[in-house]
Amino acid sequence: MIKTCLLWISLLGTWWSNPSTSVTVRFEGIKYPDGIIFVGLYENQESWDERLPSREINFEKWTMKDGSLVGTVSDLKPGKKYGLAVLDDANGNNVVDMGFIFPEEGFGFSNFQVKGFRLPRFEDFAFTYPANDTIVVKMRYLF
C-alpha cells in the first residue's frame, strides 16, 4: 500500500513539474480535402535559410471542416522562439511541387499572412512559446 501511494505521488509530481508544452495551431483557407498538411518547425534564421526544420509534423485532413483544420504542436520549450512553415501537400507526395518559379500547392506561415511574392524572414513568422492562445496559419494558393 505504501509503495502504491509513493508511486502515485511520484507520478503526480512528475506531471505537475512538466506541464503541457504544446500549442494549438489553426490552419485556415485550406483549398483541397486530399493529401496532408505538412509543417516544418524552425528555431532560427539559419535553419530557415537552409530549409532544415528541427522537426517535421504531418496533419491528416480528415477532421478538416470548411477549409479549417486544428492541430497541436507538442514538446516546445518555454521562452524559446519557433516558427511554422506550412505546405498543403494536396497530392501527398511529400514534395513541394513547383511550377515555373512558384509552388503549385498551398503554403503559409505561423501568424504571418503572405502578401506578394517574397518569402518571410524567420522573425516575420516567429513566436515565443508559450504563445498567446492559438497560432493561426492562413494558407495561400497561387494556382
CSV table of C-alpha atoms in Angstrom, one decimal, residues 46-102:
chain,number,residue,atom,x,y,z
A,46,GLU,CA,19.9,29.9,-40.2
A,47,SER,CA,17.7,26.8,-40.2
A,48,TRP,CA,15.0,28.7,-42.2
A,49,ASP,CA,17.6,29.8,-44.8
A,50,GLU,CA,18.8,26.2,-45.2
A,51,ARG,CA,15.2,24.8,-45.1
A,52,LEU,CA,16.3,22.4,-42.3
A,53,PRO,CA,13.4,22.3,-39.8
A,54,SER,CA,14.2,20.9,-36.3
A,55,ARG,CA,11.1,18.8,-36.7
A,56,GLU,CA,8.5,17.9,-39.3
A,57,ILE,CA,4.9,17.2,-38.4
A,58,ASN,CA,2.1,15.9,-40.6
A,59,PHE,CA,-1.6,16.6,-40.1
A,60,GLU,CA,-4.2,14.4,-41.8
A,61,LYS,CA,-7.2,16.4,-43.2
A,62,TRP,CA,-10.0,14.1,-42.2
A,63,THR,CA,-11.0,16.4,-39.4
A,64,MET,CA,-11.0,19.5,-41.7
A,65,LYS,CA,-14.2,21.5,-41.7
A,66,ASP,CA,-15.0,24.4,-44.1
A,67,GLY,CA,-11.3,24.7,-45.1
A,68,SER,CA,-10.0,24.9,-41.5
A,69,LEU,CA,-8.1,22.3,-39.5
A,70,VAL,CA,-6.9,22.4,-35.9
A,71,GLY,CA,-3.8,20.6,-34.7
A,72,THR,CA,-1.3,20.6,-31.8
A,73,VAL,CA,2.4,21.0,-31.9
A,74,SER,CA,4.0,19.5,-28.8
A,75,ASP,CA,7.3,19.4,-26.9
A,76,LEU,CA,8.1,23.1,-27.1
A,77,LYS,CA,10.4,24.7,-24.6
A,78,PRO,CA,9.2,27.8,-22.6
A,79,GLY,CA,10.9,31.0,-23.6
A,80,LYS,CA,12.2,29.7,-26.9
A,81,LYS,CA,11.3,31.1,-30.4
A,82,TYR,CA,9.7,28.9,-33.0
A,83,GLY,CA,8.3,29.4,-36.5
A,84,LEU,CA,6.0,27.2,-38.5
A,85,ALA,CA,6.3,26.9,-42.3
A,86,VAL,CA,3.3,25.0,-43.7
A,87,LEU,CA,2.6,23.2,-47.0
A,88,ASP,CA,-0.7,21.8,-48.2
A,89,ASP,CA,0.7,18.7,-49.8
A,90,ALA,CA,-2.6,18.1,-51.7
A,91,ASN,CA,-1.3,15.1,-53.6
A,92,GLY,CA,0.5,13.6,-50.6
A,93,ASN,CA,3.8,13.1,-52.4
A,94,ASN,CA,5.9,14.7,-49.6
A,95,VAL,CA,7.4,17.2,-52.1
A,96,VAL,CA,6.9,20.9,-52.7
A,97,ASP,CA,5.6,20.7,-56.3
A,98,MET,CA,6.9,23.7,-58.1
A,99,GLY,CA,5.6,25.5,-61.2
A,100,PHE,CA,8.0,27.6,-63.3
A,101,ILE,CA,9.0,29.7,-60.2
A,102,PHE,CA,6.3,29.4,-57.6
